[in-house]
Amino acid sequence: MLEKLFGQKKQKAEQEQEVKQESQKVKTAFYWATSCGGCEEAILDVREKLFDVLDKIDILFWPVAVDTKYSDVEALEDKLLDAVFINGGISNIEQKEVVKLLRKKAKAVIAFGSCAHMGGIPGLRNLYSIEDGLERVYFTTPSTYNPERALPSEKSELPGGGEVTLPPLLPNVLPLEEVISVDFYVPGCPPLPETILKALEVLLSGDIPEDNVLGAESKSLCNFCDRNQSKPENLSVERYYRVHEKAIPPDKCLLAEGVICLGPVTRGGCGEKCINVNMPCRGCYGPLPDIDDMGLRFLSNIASITCAGEESTDESKMRDAIATIKDPVGTFYRFSYPDSSINKLVRRR
Amino acid sequence: MSYMSEQRIGVYLCECGGEISNKVNLEKVTDAIDARTITLPMLCTPEGLEEISKGISEFTHVVFAACTPKRIEKTFEDVVKKANLNPYLTHIVNLREQCAWVSEDKEKATDKAIHLIKGALRRIAYHEPLEEKYIDANPDVVVVGGGVAGVLAALTLSEDTNRRVYLIEKNPHIGGKTITYEDLTPNLTCAPCLLAPPLQDVLGKPNVILYTNAEVEEVKGTLGNFLLRISQKARYVDVDKCIGCNACIEVCPVNLPNDFEYRMKERKAIYFPYAGVLPNAPVIDWQNCLYEKERCQKCVESCVFDAINFDDMQREFDLKCGSVLLSTGFSTYPVREGGRIYSSPKFERLLAKNGPTEGEIVLPDGNKPKSIAIVHCAGREELGYCSKICCSVAMKYSHMIHEQLPDCEIHHIYTDLVLPEMHSKLYNEVSKFARFHRSSKFDVREDGGVTVEYTDEEGNQKLNVDMAVLMSGIMPSPELKKIAEIFDLKLNEYGFLEVSDMKLSPVETTSAGVLAAGGILGACSVEESVQQAVAAAGKVLSKLRHGEKLFVDPKVCTVDEEKCSGCKFCIPLCPYGAAVYEEEKCTIDETLCQGCGVCASACPAKAIEARHYTTEQIYAEIEGVTK
Ligand SMILES: Cc1cc2nc3c(=O)[nH]c(=O)nc-3n(C[C@H](O)[C@H](O)[C@H](O)COP(=O)(O)OP(=O)(O)OC[C@H]3O[C@@H](n4cnc5c(N)ncnc54)[C@H](O)[C@@H]3O)c2cc1C
Ligand code: SF4
Ligand code: SF4
Ligand code: SF4
């Protein structure tokens, strides 16, 4: 059955006939774990092209759009689902169980979007304990009004009798591949419609890249960025700025101007959406093929270019320059902290 | 990996005549590792090497567990090559210095040896055969600085007519300081008579190419293969066409003080820095020339040889060479001058027959001085050292003053007299008419005349004279820092260029292929400058023989074009300028790359691989060692 989806290009034409038949449709499921919902919307963003795809697929499970129960999934034959798309990192017991169940029922699992791929923005909570995290979210953020100090709890009595339960949180948000084995990745926060279509095309053609990342480029964003031309050959940064601290002309490389842009370590294919509106790349398309820890790699890159033009090796100058980087973890690991070597090490302890 | 499954790895263990085997239990090592081992009493003896060459063809990869690679790498390489094995498929583990000699504990030494060999075995599985390349060494030489040292070096080198010598001179003329003097110590040789012939000679040499108004901006490469970026300011006068007839100078309406003559004389906007300058062509001072402001073209109209060209432009170009000789000279301590107080370089021009007074010693008011004080050691305290040549030069002045003005009173205020050998003869003569006052402190003031205050054994003294000459100390040229930076050289504690060994290689710098001579290395006389210049030329000639091949180390970095995203990170980081950005990609020039790996670790895309130090090899070795 897998060949139906991932078969050779040659066979595609022959199969086209078959695929049309109802019974031969690609069986899929979609699941949403710890994510903002943007990934689900991204699928809808594919718009009319989605209909072409819908013709070829059968959706057996999609909590956001289709009324199905976990028990329906349990009832399926093992390995019946051709492709399961999961977005969001895994941060509670329920999600962990559901993805394990889906894994059992699936021929192929696709980590869809940055959170499933690398943990994503919610993964920054791994910097704190569960208690400190809840304290912050429910009591101390500037926008919180919670005079009763209400906190979600695992069990709550309902006023009219009965009780509801919430699944307990895991101590960390995990990339999907830390919980179940993942076959393919579609990066992006969220993946662009173009990325999604390209990913599907690649899947259908069977011409899968070695690293199993679908729909994105294997070269860095700089390679596609129009600003790269302006980047000087003697790249050297003496001080870093946050985006609001410096006006940058639309044709100038943001990094060269001192705004940390993860373009050099991040895969292209995002359509340079951020760059085109004067925002630096935050790395949502994930690391280049050979890189394990994109934040670490980029930290070392930043070390290479900081005060690189200085004649003296005066460390204090470099230290001052590095000190102008605000929120280093959020800057270097905005989407990939759970995937970082340091967080993995902390978790292992 | 199929490639790996065909591997037959052999390990040669060396007992080193007991040096290793007494500490490291080699049987235990043999048992612990998973490869064929051969233990020999001494790998590096003829018998040992013979044994190796007999058995080595059995293996595809070989680990030598012996002593330091510094000592035996070359020897093993030869044996391996003879057996038609690529030397990069071998690896040396140092059991002697790193295990046997550093441990008292046999157990631990053995354990360490096992771990190191395991690391080597893991690493070597990822070794690939590398191809050694040779390129022709460039025999040409760039000489930077056309003073006496640079000119004599260029002349010596140019005797080999198959070699081009490029002479880069910052000024519009050559000859440096020496050509501006009248006589030279210790024998009072006439400087222009002595120097004009070699200067003429160097200009006439077909294989010496002179660039005046030029400086080095950038350097890449090393011995045998340098690439220099030269910038040359516009001169506006074609040296080849100009015959030095002076016609243009007569018509130029601009008058300015001549800095080359310490403002003791005027010049035009088109001018000869001083009479008899070589190349014998004027230069235009663009800042003060009226061509741009008023479209003045009087000089152009006056020149029958069409030598003046206002379209001349500042330009930059590259020069390739195999060796560089630096001879940019020293500079002198900036003493406080006055109308009647002369620094020694300025006084030299007063003495010069081609100078502003045609060699007549006169005060600014035109009168002849009746008394002159020569104050030694100006700047010595500030510089922190004795400049060694000034006392002798001071004797020269005394002699020349006395010869011209026999009735003029001459006073020397000195701290020590540094006058070895020949130079003391001059002192013997001078001491007959000049008076010497020893004092470590002095103060020179101008007050109508000149008052010199000093302290001798009898206390504070005051001397009123008509004129004073301050013997300026010798100091590094302020531009030396830039030169050192361009060539990646070190300066010594006094700020002069450091040589690689003061005693044994006194003209070689710390960079291979870069030599130095003359005042760039410290205070020196003309003969010392020439000695160094000729020595440096000799070094070049012996190192850069014709037909010399340069080994291009294959252990360099290479860029995977498929992965390079053209982010330009590596370009500024390469200390050797080997990484260049072309057509949206980075490429590394293998003949310039030194394999330091800086770029490889900085490449965000991991597109750069350090050959023979690949990530796989390093990880494998770490894994093997730590397992
Ligand atoms: C006042 C005085 C009197 C002296 N009298 C005597 C004497 O009587 N007898 C004696 O033996 N010695 C004497 N000396 C010492 C003598 O001047 C030096 O030994 C000699 O000049 C050293 O020659 P050089 O070629 O190394 O340097 P220089 O003569 O200084 O020549 C250096 C040349 O390099 C050029 N240059 C500098 N920077 C650059 C650059 N960046 N790029 C390209 N070109 C550059 C300069 O323009 C110059 O032409 C005297 C020195 C002084 C200061
Ligand atoms: S660093 Fe950012 S702004 Fe600069 S070229 Fe790369 S992607 Fe563009
Ligand atoms: S243009 Fe005029 S001012 Fe300039 S050099 Fe020629 S004559 Fe002199
Ligand atoms: S390894 Fe890289 S940085 Fe080092 S010399 Fe070679 S190109 Fe330059």
PDB file of N, CA, C and O in Angstrom, chain A residues 217-224 261-270 281-288 291 294 298, chain B residues 565 604:
ATOM      1  N   GLU A 217      14.194  23.569   1.219  1.00  0.00           N
ATOM      2  CA  GLU A 217      15.435  23.528   0.438  1.00  0.00           C
ATOM      3  C   GLU A 217      16.550  22.918   1.277  1.00  0.00           C
ATOM      4  O   GLU A 217      16.471  22.885   2.506  1.00  0.00           O
ATOM      5  N   SER A 218      17.611  22.470   0.603  1.00  0.00           N
ATOM      6  CA  SER A 218      18.736  21.949   1.380  1.00  0.00           C
ATOM      7  C   SER A 218      19.840  22.981   1.514  1.00  0.00           C
ATOM      8  O   SER A 218      20.871  22.730   2.114  1.00  0.00           O
ATOM      9  N   LYS A 219      19.609  24.182   0.958  1.00  0.00           N
ATOM     10  CA  LYS A 219      20.576  25.270   1.152  1.00  0.00           C
ATOM     11  C   LYS A 219      19.981  26.312   2.081  1.00  0.00           C
ATOM     12  O   LYS A 219      18.762  26.404   2.231  1.00  0.00           O
ATOM     13  N   SER A 220      20.866  27.125   2.648  1.00  0.00           N
ATOM     14  CA  SER A 220      20.382  28.050   3.668  1.00  0.00           C
ATOM     15  C   SER A 220      19.596  29.195   3.059  1.00  0.00           C
ATOM     16  O   SER A 220      19.677  29.492   1.871  1.00  0.00           O
ATOM     17  N   LEU A 221      18.867  29.854   3.939  1.00  0.00           N
ATOM     18  CA  LEU A 221      18.044  30.974   3.523  1.00  0.00           C
ATOM     19  C   LEU A 221      18.881  32.054   2.832  1.00  0.00           C
ATOM     20  O   LEU A 221      18.425  32.682   1.876  1.00  0.00           O
ATOM     21  N   CYS A 222      20.118  32.268   3.314  1.00  0.00           N
ATOM     22  CA  CYS A 222      20.974  33.299   2.712  1.00  0.00           C
ATOM     23  C   CYS A 222      21.073  33.091   1.200  1.00  0.00           C
ATOM     24  O   CYS A 222      21.161  34.036   0.440  1.00  0.00           O
ATOM     25  N   ASN A 223      21.085  31.824   0.816  1.00  0.00           N
ATOM     26  CA  ASN A 223      21.214  31.497  -0.595  1.00  0.00           C
ATOM     27  C   ASN A 223      20.054  32.051  -1.423  1.00  0.00           C
ATOM     28  O   ASN A 223      20.196  32.298  -2.609  1.00  0.00           O
ATOM     29  N   PHE A 224      18.921  32.259  -0.779  1.00  0.00           N
ATOM     30  CA  PHE A 224      17.731  32.729  -1.494  1.00  0.00           C
ATOM     31  C   PHE A 224      17.419  34.193  -1.171  1.00  0.00           C
ATOM     32  O   PHE A 224      16.556  34.796  -1.772  1.00  0.00           O
ATOM     33  N   CYS A 261      20.140  37.179  12.614  1.00  0.00           N
ATOM     34  CA  CYS A 261      19.308  36.528  11.619  1.00  0.00           C
ATOM     35  C   CYS A 261      19.835  35.112  11.451  1.00  0.00           C
ATOM     36  O   CYS A 261      21.020  34.914  11.180  1.00  0.00           O
ATOM     37  N   LEU A 262      18.976  34.127  11.651  1.00  0.00           N
ATOM     38  CA  LEU A 262      19.428  32.736  11.588  1.00  0.00           C
ATOM     39  C   LEU A 262      19.496  32.196  10.155  1.00  0.00           C
ATOM     40  O   LEU A 262      19.706  31.006   9.942  1.00  0.00           O
ATOM     41  N   GLY A 263      19.346  33.100   9.186  1.00  0.00           N
ATOM     42  CA  GLY A 263      19.401  32.709   7.778  1.00  0.00           C
ATOM     43  C   GLY A 263      20.542  31.765   7.428  1.00  0.00           C
ATOM     44  O   GLY A 263      20.328  30.780   6.724  1.00  0.00           O
ATOM     45  N   PRO A 264      21.756  32.010   7.890  1.00  0.00           N
ATOM     46  CA  PRO A 264      22.876  31.154   7.480  1.00  0.00           C
ATOM     47  C   PRO A 264      22.757  29.690   7.889  1.00  0.00           C
ATOM     48  O   PRO A 264      23.330  28.834   7.246  1.00  0.00           O
ATOM     49  N   VAL A 265      22.032  29.378   8.973  1.00  0.00           N
ATOM     50  CA  VAL A 265      21.930  27.964   9.394  1.00  0.00           C
ATOM     51  C   VAL A 265      20.578  27.351   9.091  1.00  0.00           C
ATOM     52  O   VAL A 265      20.362  26.168   9.334  1.00  0.00           O
ATOM     53  N   THR A 266      19.644  28.169   8.593  1.00  0.00           N
ATOM     54  CA  THR A 266      18.273  27.699   8.421  1.00  0.00           C
ATOM     55  C   THR A 266      18.006  27.343   6.965  1.00  0.00           C
ATOM     56  O   THR A 266      18.448  28.044   6.060  1.00  0.00           O
ATOM     57  N   ARG A 267      17.255  26.280   6.768  1.00  0.00           N
ATOM     58  CA  ARG A 267      16.884  25.894   5.408  1.00  0.00           C
ATOM     59  C   ARG A 267      16.076  26.973   4.726  1.00  0.00           C
ATOM     60  O   ARG A 267      15.207  27.589   5.346  1.00  0.00           O
ATOM     61  N   GLY A 268      16.323  27.152   3.456  1.00  0.00           N
ATOM     62  CA  GLY A 268      15.482  28.036   2.668  1.00  0.00           C
ATOM     63  C   GLY A 268      14.208  27.306   2.275  1.00  0.00           C
ATOM     64  O   GLY A 268      14.005  26.137   2.627  1.00  0.00           O
ATOM     65  N   GLY A 269      13.362  28.024   1.538  1.00  0.00           N
ATOM     66  CA  GLY A 269      12.118  27.401   1.100  1.00  0.00           C
ATOM     67  C   GLY A 269      10.917  28.060   1.739  1.00  0.00           C
ATOM     68  O   GLY A 269       9.771  27.732   1.427  1.00  0.00           O
ATOM     69  N   CYS A 270      11.173  29.015   2.633  1.00  0.00           N
ATOM     70  CA  CYS A 270      10.101  29.665   3.371  1.00  0.00           C
ATOM     71  C   CYS A 270       9.556  30.860   2.598  1.00  0.00           C
ATOM     72  O   CYS A 270       8.695  31.572   3.076  1.00  0.00           O
ATOM     73  N   CYS A 281      15.405  36.131  10.195  1.00  0.00           N
ATOM     74  CA  CYS A 281      14.998  34.730  10.244  1.00  0.00           C
ATOM     75  C   CYS A 281      15.186  34.225  11.670  1.00  0.00           C
ATOM     76  O   CYS A 281      16.216  34.441  12.282  1.00  0.00           O
ATOM     77  N   ARG A 282      14.146  33.541  12.203  1.00  0.00           N
ATOM     78  CA  ARG A 282      14.230  33.001  13.564  1.00  0.00           C
ATOM     79  C   ARG A 282      14.452  31.496  13.525  1.00  0.00           C
ATOM     80  O   ARG A 282      14.526  30.844  14.547  1.00  0.00           O
ATOM     81  N   GLY A 283      14.543  30.948  12.315  1.00  0.00           N
ATOM     82  CA  GLY A 283      14.968  29.553  12.204  1.00  0.00           C
ATOM     83  C   GLY A 283      13.868  28.512  12.136  1.00  0.00           C
ATOM     84  O   GLY A 283      14.118  27.346  12.390  1.00  0.00           O
ATOM     85  N   CYS A 284      12.624  28.891  11.770  1.00  0.00           N
ATOM     86  CA  CYS A 284      11.539  27.911  11.875  1.00  0.00           C
ATOM     87  C   CYS A 284      11.671  26.774  10.862  1.00  0.00           C
ATOM     88  O   CYS A 284      11.157  25.684  11.086  1.00  0.00           O
ATOM     89  N   TYR A 285      12.364  26.992   9.753  1.00  0.00           N
ATOM     90  CA  TYR A 285      12.494  25.908   8.782  1.00  0.00           C
ATOM     91  C   TYR A 285      13.566  24.882   9.176  1.00  0.00           C
ATOM     92  O   TYR A 285      13.865  23.965   8.429  1.00  0.00           O
ATOM     93  N   GLY A 286      14.142  25.102  10.337  1.00  0.00           N
ATOM     94  CA  GLY A 286      15.025  24.085  10.887  1.00  0.00           C
ATOM     95  C   GLY A 286      16.427  24.101  10.303  1.00  0.00           C
ATOM     96  O   GLY A 286      16.738  24.856   9.382  1.00  0.00           O
ATOM     97  N   PRO A 287      17.293  23.257  10.865  1.00  0.00           N
ATOM     98  CA  PRO A 287      18.701  23.302  10.505  1.00  0.00           C
ATOM     99  C   PRO A 287      18.990  22.717   9.128  1.00  0.00           C
ATOM    100  O   PRO A 287      18.240  21.876   8.639  1.00  0.00           O
ATOM    101  N   LEU A 288      20.074  23.146   8.561  1.00  0.00           N
ATOM    102  CA  LEU A 288      20.563  22.594   7.296  1.00  0.00           C
ATOM    103  C   LEU A 288      20.873  21.103   7.467  1.00  0.00           C
ATOM    104  O   LEU A 288      21.106  20.646   8.584  1.00  0.00           O
ATOM    105  N   ILE A 291      23.439  19.551  10.064  1.00  0.00           N
ATOM    106  CA  ILE A 291      23.579  20.176  11.379  1.00  0.00           C
ATOM    107  C   ILE A 291      22.636  19.551  12.395  1.00  0.00           C
ATOM    108  O   ILE A 291      21.452  19.386  12.145  1.00  0.00           O
ATOM    109  N   MET A 294      21.093  23.419  15.707  1.00  0.00           N
ATOM    110  CA  MET A 294      21.226  24.658  14.938  1.00  0.00           C
ATOM    111  C   MET A 294      21.594  25.859  15.807  1.00  0.00           C
ATOM    112  O   MET A 294      22.345  26.725  15.400  1.00  0.00           O
ATOM    113  N   PHE A 298      24.901  28.079  15.331  1.00  0.00           N
ATOM    114  CA  PHE A 298      24.846  29.503  15.053  1.00  0.00           C
ATOM    115  C   PHE A 298      25.543  30.318  16.128  1.00  0.00           C
ATOM    116  O   PHE A 298      26.141  31.356  15.840  1.00  0.00           O
TER     117      PHE A 298
ATOM    118  N   SER B 565      26.114  27.786   0.771  1.00  0.00           N
ATOM    119  CA  SER B 565      24.992  28.683   0.509  1.00  0.00           C
ATOM    120  C   SER B 565      25.469  30.097   0.231  1.00  0.00           C
ATOM    121  O   SER B 565      24.684  31.025   0.154  1.00  0.00           O
ATOM    122  N   PRO B 604      28.376  27.765   8.570  1.00  0.00           N
ATOM    123  CA  PRO B 604      27.070  27.420   9.134  1.00  0.00           C
ATOM    124  C   PRO B 604      26.458  26.211   8.431  1.00  0.00           C
ATOM    125  O   PRO B 604      25.651  25.504   9.008  1.00  0.00           O
TER     126      PRO B 604
END
